[in-house]
Coordinates of C-alpha atoms in Angstrom, one line a residue:
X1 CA 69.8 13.8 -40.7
X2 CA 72.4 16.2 -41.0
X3 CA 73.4 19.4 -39.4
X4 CA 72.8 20.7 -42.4
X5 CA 69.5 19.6 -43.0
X6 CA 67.0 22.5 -43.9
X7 CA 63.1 22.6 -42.9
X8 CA 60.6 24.6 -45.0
X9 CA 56.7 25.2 -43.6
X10 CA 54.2 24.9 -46.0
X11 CA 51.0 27.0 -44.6
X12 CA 50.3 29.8 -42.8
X13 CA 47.5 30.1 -40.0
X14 CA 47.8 29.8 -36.5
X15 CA 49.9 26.4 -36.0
X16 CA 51.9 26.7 -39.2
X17 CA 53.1 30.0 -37.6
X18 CA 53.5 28.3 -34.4
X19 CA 56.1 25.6 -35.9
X20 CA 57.6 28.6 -37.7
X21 CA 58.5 29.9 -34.4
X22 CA 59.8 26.9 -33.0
X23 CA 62.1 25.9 -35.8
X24 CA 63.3 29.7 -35.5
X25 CA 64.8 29.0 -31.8
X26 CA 67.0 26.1 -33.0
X27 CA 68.0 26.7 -37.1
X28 CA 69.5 29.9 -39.0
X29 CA 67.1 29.7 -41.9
X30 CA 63.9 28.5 -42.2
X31 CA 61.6 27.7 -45.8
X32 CA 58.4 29.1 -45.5
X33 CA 55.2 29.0 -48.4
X34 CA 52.2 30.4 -48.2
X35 CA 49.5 31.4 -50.7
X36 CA 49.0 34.9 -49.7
X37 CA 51.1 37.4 -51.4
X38 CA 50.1 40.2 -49.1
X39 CA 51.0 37.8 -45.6
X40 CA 54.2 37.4 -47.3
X41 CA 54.8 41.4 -48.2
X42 CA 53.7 42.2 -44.4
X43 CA 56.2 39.5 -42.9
X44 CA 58.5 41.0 -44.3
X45 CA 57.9 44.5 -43.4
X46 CA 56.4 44.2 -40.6
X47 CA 58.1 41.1 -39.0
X48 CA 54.8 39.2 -38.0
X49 CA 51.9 37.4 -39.6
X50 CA 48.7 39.4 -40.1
X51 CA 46.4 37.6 -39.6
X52 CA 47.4 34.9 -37.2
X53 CA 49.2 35.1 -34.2
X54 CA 50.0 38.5 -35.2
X55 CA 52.2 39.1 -31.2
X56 CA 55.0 36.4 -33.1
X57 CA 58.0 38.6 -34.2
X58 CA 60.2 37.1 -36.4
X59 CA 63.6 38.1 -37.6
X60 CA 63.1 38.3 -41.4
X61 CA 66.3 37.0 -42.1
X62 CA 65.7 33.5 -40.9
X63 CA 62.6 33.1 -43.3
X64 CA 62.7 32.5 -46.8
X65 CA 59.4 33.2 -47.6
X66 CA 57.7 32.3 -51.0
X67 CA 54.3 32.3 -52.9
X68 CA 55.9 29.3 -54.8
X69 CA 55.0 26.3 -53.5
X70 CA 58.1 24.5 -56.0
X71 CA 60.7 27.0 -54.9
X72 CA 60.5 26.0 -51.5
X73 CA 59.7 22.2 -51.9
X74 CA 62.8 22.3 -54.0
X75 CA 65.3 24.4 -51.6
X76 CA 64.4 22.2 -48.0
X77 CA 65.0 18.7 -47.2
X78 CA 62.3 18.4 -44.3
X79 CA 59.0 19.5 -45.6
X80 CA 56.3 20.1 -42.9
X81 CA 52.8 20.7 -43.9
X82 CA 50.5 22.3 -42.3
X83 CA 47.7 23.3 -44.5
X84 CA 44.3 22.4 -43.5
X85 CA 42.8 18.8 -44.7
X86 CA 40.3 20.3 -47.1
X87 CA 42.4 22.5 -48.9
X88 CA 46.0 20.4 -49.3
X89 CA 45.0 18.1 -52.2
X90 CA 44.7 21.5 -54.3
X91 CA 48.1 23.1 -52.8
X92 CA 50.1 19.6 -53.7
X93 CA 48.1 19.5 -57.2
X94 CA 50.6 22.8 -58.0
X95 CA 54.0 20.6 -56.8
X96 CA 56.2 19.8 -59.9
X97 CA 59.4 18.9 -58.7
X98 CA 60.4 15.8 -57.4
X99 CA 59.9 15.2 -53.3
X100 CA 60.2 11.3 -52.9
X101 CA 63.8 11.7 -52.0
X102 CA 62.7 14.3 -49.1
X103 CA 61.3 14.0 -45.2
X104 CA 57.4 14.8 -45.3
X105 CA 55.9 16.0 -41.5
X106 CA 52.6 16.2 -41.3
X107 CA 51.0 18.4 -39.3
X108 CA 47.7 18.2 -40.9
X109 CA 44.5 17.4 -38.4
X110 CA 42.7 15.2 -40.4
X111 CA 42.5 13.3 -43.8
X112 CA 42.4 14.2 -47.2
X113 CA 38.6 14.3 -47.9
X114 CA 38.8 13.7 -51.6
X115 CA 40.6 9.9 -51.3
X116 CA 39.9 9.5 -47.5
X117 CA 43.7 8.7 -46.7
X118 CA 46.0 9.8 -43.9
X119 CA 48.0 12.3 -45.5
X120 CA 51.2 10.0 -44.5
X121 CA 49.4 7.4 -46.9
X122 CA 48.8 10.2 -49.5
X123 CA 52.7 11.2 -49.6
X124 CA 53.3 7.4 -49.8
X125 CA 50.9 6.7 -52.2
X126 CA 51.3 9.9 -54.4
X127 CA 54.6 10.5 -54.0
X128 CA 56.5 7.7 -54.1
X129 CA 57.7 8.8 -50.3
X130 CA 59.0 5.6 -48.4
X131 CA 57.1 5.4 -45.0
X132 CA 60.4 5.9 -42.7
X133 CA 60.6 9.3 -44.3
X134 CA 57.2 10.4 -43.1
X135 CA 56.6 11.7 -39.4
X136 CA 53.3 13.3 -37.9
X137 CA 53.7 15.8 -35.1
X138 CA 50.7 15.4 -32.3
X139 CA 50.2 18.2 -29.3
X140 CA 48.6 18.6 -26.5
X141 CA 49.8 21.8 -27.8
X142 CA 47.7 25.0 -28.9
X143 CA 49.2 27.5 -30.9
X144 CA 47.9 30.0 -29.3
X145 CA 50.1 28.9 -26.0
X146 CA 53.4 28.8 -28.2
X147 CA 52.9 32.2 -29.0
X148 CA 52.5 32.7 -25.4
X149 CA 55.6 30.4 -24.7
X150 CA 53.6 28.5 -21.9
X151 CA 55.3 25.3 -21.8
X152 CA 53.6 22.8 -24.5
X153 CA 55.0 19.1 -25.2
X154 CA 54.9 17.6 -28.7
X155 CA 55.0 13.9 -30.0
X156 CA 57.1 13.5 -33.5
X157 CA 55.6 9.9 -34.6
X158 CA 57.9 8.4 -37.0
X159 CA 58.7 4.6 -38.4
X160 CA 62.7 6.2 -38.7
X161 CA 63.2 6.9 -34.8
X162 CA 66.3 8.6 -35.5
X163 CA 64.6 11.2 -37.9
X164 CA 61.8 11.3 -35.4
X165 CA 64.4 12.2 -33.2
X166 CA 66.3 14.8 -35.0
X167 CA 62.7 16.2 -35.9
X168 CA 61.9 16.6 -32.0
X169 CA 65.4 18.0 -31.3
X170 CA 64.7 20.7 -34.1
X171 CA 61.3 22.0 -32.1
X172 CA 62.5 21.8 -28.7
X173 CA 63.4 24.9 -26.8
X174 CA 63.0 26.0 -23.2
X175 CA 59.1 25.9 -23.6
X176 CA 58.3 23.0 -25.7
X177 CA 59.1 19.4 -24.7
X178 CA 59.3 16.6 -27.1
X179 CA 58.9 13.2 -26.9
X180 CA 59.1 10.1 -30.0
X181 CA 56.7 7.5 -31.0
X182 CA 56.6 4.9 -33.9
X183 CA 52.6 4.6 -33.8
X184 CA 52.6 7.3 -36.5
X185 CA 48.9 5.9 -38.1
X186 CA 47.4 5.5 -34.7
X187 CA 48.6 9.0 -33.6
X188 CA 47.8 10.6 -37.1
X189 CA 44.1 9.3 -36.3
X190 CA 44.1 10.5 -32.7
X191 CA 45.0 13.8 -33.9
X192 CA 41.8 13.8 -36.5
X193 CA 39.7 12.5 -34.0
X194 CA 40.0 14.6 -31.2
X195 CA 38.8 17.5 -33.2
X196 CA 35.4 15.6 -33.4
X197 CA 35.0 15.5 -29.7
X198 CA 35.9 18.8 -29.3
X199 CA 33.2 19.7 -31.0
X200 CA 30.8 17.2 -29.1
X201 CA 32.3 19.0 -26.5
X202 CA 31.2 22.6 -27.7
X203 CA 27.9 21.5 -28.6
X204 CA 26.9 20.2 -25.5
X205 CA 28.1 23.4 -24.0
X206 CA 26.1 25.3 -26.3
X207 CA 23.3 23.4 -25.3
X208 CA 23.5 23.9 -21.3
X209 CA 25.3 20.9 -20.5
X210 CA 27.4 21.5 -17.5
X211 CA 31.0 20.5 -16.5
X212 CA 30.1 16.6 -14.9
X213 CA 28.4 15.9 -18.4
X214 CA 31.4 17.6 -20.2
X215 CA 33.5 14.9 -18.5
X216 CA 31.2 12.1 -18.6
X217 CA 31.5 12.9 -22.7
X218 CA 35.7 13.2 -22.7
X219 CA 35.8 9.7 -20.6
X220 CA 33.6 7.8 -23.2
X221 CA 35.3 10.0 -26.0
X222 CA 38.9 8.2 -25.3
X223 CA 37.1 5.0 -25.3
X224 CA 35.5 5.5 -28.7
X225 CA 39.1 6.7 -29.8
X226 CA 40.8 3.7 -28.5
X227 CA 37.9 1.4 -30.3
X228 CA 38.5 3.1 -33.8
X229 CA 41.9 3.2 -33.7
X230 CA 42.5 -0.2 -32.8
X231 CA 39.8 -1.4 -35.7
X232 CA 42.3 0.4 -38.0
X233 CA 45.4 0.1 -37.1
X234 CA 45.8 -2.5 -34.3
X235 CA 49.2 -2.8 -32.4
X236 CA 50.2 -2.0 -28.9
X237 CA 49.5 1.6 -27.4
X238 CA 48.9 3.5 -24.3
X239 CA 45.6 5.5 -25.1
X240 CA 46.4 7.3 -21.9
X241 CA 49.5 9.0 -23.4
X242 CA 49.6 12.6 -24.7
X243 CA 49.5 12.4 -27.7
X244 CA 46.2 10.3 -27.7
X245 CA 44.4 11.6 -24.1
X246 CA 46.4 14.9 -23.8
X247 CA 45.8 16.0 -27.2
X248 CA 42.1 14.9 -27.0
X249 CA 41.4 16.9 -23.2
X250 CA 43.2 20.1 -24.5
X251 CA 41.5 20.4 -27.9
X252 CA 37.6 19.6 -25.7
X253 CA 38.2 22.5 -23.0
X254 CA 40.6 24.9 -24.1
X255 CA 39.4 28.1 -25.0
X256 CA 41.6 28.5 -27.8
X257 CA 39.7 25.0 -29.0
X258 CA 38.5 26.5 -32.4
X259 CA 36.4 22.6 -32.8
X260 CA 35.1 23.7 -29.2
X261 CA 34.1 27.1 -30.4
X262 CA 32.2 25.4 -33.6
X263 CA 30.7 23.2 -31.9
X264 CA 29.5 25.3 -29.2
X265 CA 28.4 28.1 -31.7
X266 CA 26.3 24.5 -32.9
X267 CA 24.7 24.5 -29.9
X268 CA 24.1 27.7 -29.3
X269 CA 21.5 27.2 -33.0
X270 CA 24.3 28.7 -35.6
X271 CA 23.9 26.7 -38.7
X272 CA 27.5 24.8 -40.0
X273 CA 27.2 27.8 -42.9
X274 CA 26.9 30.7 -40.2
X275 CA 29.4 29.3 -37.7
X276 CA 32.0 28.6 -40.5
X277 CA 31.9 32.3 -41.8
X278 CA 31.6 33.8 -38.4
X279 CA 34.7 31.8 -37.5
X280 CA 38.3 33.1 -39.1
X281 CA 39.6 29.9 -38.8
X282 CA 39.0 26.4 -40.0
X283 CA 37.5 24.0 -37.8
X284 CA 39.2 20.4 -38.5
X285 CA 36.4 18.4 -37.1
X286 CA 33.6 19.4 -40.0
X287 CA 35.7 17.7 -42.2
X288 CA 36.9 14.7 -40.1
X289 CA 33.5 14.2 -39.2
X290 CA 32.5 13.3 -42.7
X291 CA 35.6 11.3 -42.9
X292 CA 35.7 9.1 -40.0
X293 CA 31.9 8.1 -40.1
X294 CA 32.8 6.9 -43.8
X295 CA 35.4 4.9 -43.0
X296 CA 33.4 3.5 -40.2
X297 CA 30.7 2.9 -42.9
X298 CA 33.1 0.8 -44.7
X299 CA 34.1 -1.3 -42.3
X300 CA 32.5 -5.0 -42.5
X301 CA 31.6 -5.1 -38.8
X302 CA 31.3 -1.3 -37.8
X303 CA 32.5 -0.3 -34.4
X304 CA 30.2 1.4 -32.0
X305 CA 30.6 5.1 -32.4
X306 CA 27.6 6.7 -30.6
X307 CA 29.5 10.3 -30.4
X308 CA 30.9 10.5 -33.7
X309 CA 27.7 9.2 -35.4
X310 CA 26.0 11.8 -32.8
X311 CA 27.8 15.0 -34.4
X312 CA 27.6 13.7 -37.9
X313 CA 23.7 13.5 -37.5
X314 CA 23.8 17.6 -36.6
X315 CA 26.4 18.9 -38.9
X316 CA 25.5 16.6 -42.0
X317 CA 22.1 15.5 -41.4
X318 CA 20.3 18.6 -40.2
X319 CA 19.0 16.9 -37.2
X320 CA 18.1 18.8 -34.1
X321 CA 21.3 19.1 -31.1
X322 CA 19.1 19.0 -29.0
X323 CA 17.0 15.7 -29.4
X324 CA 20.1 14.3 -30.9
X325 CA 22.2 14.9 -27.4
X326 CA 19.2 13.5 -26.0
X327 CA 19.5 10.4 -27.6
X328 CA 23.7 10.7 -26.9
X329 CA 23.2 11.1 -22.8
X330 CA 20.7 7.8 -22.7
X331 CA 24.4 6.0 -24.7
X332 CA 27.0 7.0 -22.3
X333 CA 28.3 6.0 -19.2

């Protein structure tokens, strides 16, 4: 990748205003789509998002902002998207112009519900888009924090380690930290994942459950992780890294954990229609729940998933938290 390279963000909540920010500290111009004419009018008036992570000023001259999803897919070489799961197969249904020749970066947390693909393997699949030109970015990092400019760390997972590379360079700055990683399926699947445990995590607070449970539930949690990733997509990894651990501890106790606060709101009797309109956000792990348990379901020989099958039962089945976590605690060790 060149100098000259040029990165557009498609998205804009919380973390796709986040990676806006980071690009800002390293390149002169930055793409940036969203749906929203009135976010756009206000970012540009105003200099900061309205509705998410609204203490983010931005110069306005280093965006070029769109409601046009083509314009900008068109004008930038690196296209990062960070739209949620459930509502990117509509955004890329709009996309006319041709993008196999460009760099995809997912920063999606979870997989496309209507074919059950990563979205790496959608862009490959749809799009023509050779898998060396597809990278997934992996935290621990909360938005919330970049805003903040507390030091975060970030894992580019690409096939291509010098575009992985190039991507890292572009979102380091004196408060995030990068590191690469060619295990881009096994991270993209970590990063789904961990949004499920947070919200085991929030509904056994919900429930009562105290802090030695809570860690009881993130120790098997890894294990499960490790187990499903290595059914599929087996080849040599440290689950213990960052991007797999790190992401997964950060995402189950932080309180900007939006899959914590679901999941808590869960336990605390909220029905998944209640707790999805009280919350302003979308919480990844509904969606991945549905997703992973499927693809689990598909499998031949199914691999033992007690917490994932656990907060499928609540969210999809109707089943009680309660008797369900029961069930859970008798599982664990």
């Amino acid at each position: 990748m060149s100098d000259t390279t040029k990165y557009a963000v498609f998205g804009a909540g919380s973390w796709a205003t986040a990676i806006v920010k980071m690009l800002c500290e390293n390149l002169d111009e930055i793409g940036w789509y969203m749906r929203s004419v009135y976010a756009k009018e206000h970012i540009l008036k105003e200099q900061h998002n309205p509705s998410y992570l609204s203490s983010v000023e931005f110069k306005t001259e280093q965006l070029k902002l769109s409601n046009d999803i083509n314009e900008i897919a068109e004008w930038a070489d690196v296209l990062v998207f960070v739209i949620p799961s459930a509502f990117i197969h509509a955004e890329l249904e709009k996309l006319t112009v041709d993008i196999s020749k460009k760099t995809i970066v997912s920063a999606v947390k979870g997989i496309m519900p209507e074919t059950g693909k990563l979205v790496g393997e959608q862009f490959h699949d749809a799009y023509n888009i050779p898998f060396e030109n597809i990278a997934v970015i992996a935290g621990p990092c909360h938005a919330e924090e970049v805003a903040l400019e507390r030091l975060s760390y970030l894992t580019i997972a690409c096939d291509d380690s010098k575009k992985a590379q190039a991507i890292a360079d572009n979102l380091s700055s004196d408060y995030i930290k990068t590191k690469i990683s060619d295990d881009i399926i096994g991270i993209e699947y970590a990063v789904m994942l961990k949004n499920i445990y947070a919200i085991a995590a929030g509904i056994a607070h919900g429930l009562g459950y105290g802090d030695n449970f809570q860690s009881v539930l993130m120790s098997n949690s890894i294990r499960e992780m490790k187990r499903f990733i290595k059914k599929m997509h087996k080849m040599k990894r440290n689950i213990n890294n960052s991007a797999y651990l790190g992401d997964l501890l950060v995402t189950g106790y932080s309180i900007f954990s939006r899959n914590r606060m679901f999941g808590n709101m869960i336990g605390k009797g909220y029905t998944v229609k209640s707790a999805q309109m009280e919350m302003n956000m979308v919480a990844e792990g509904y969606y991945a729940t549905k997703s992973a348990f499927d693809l689990n379901k598909k499998n031949k020989k199914k691999t033992q998933l007690p917490i994932i099958n656990a907060v499928y039962d609540i969210l999809y089945e109707g089943k009680d938290a309660k008797k369900v976590f029961q069930k859970l605690t008798d599982k664990l060790d």
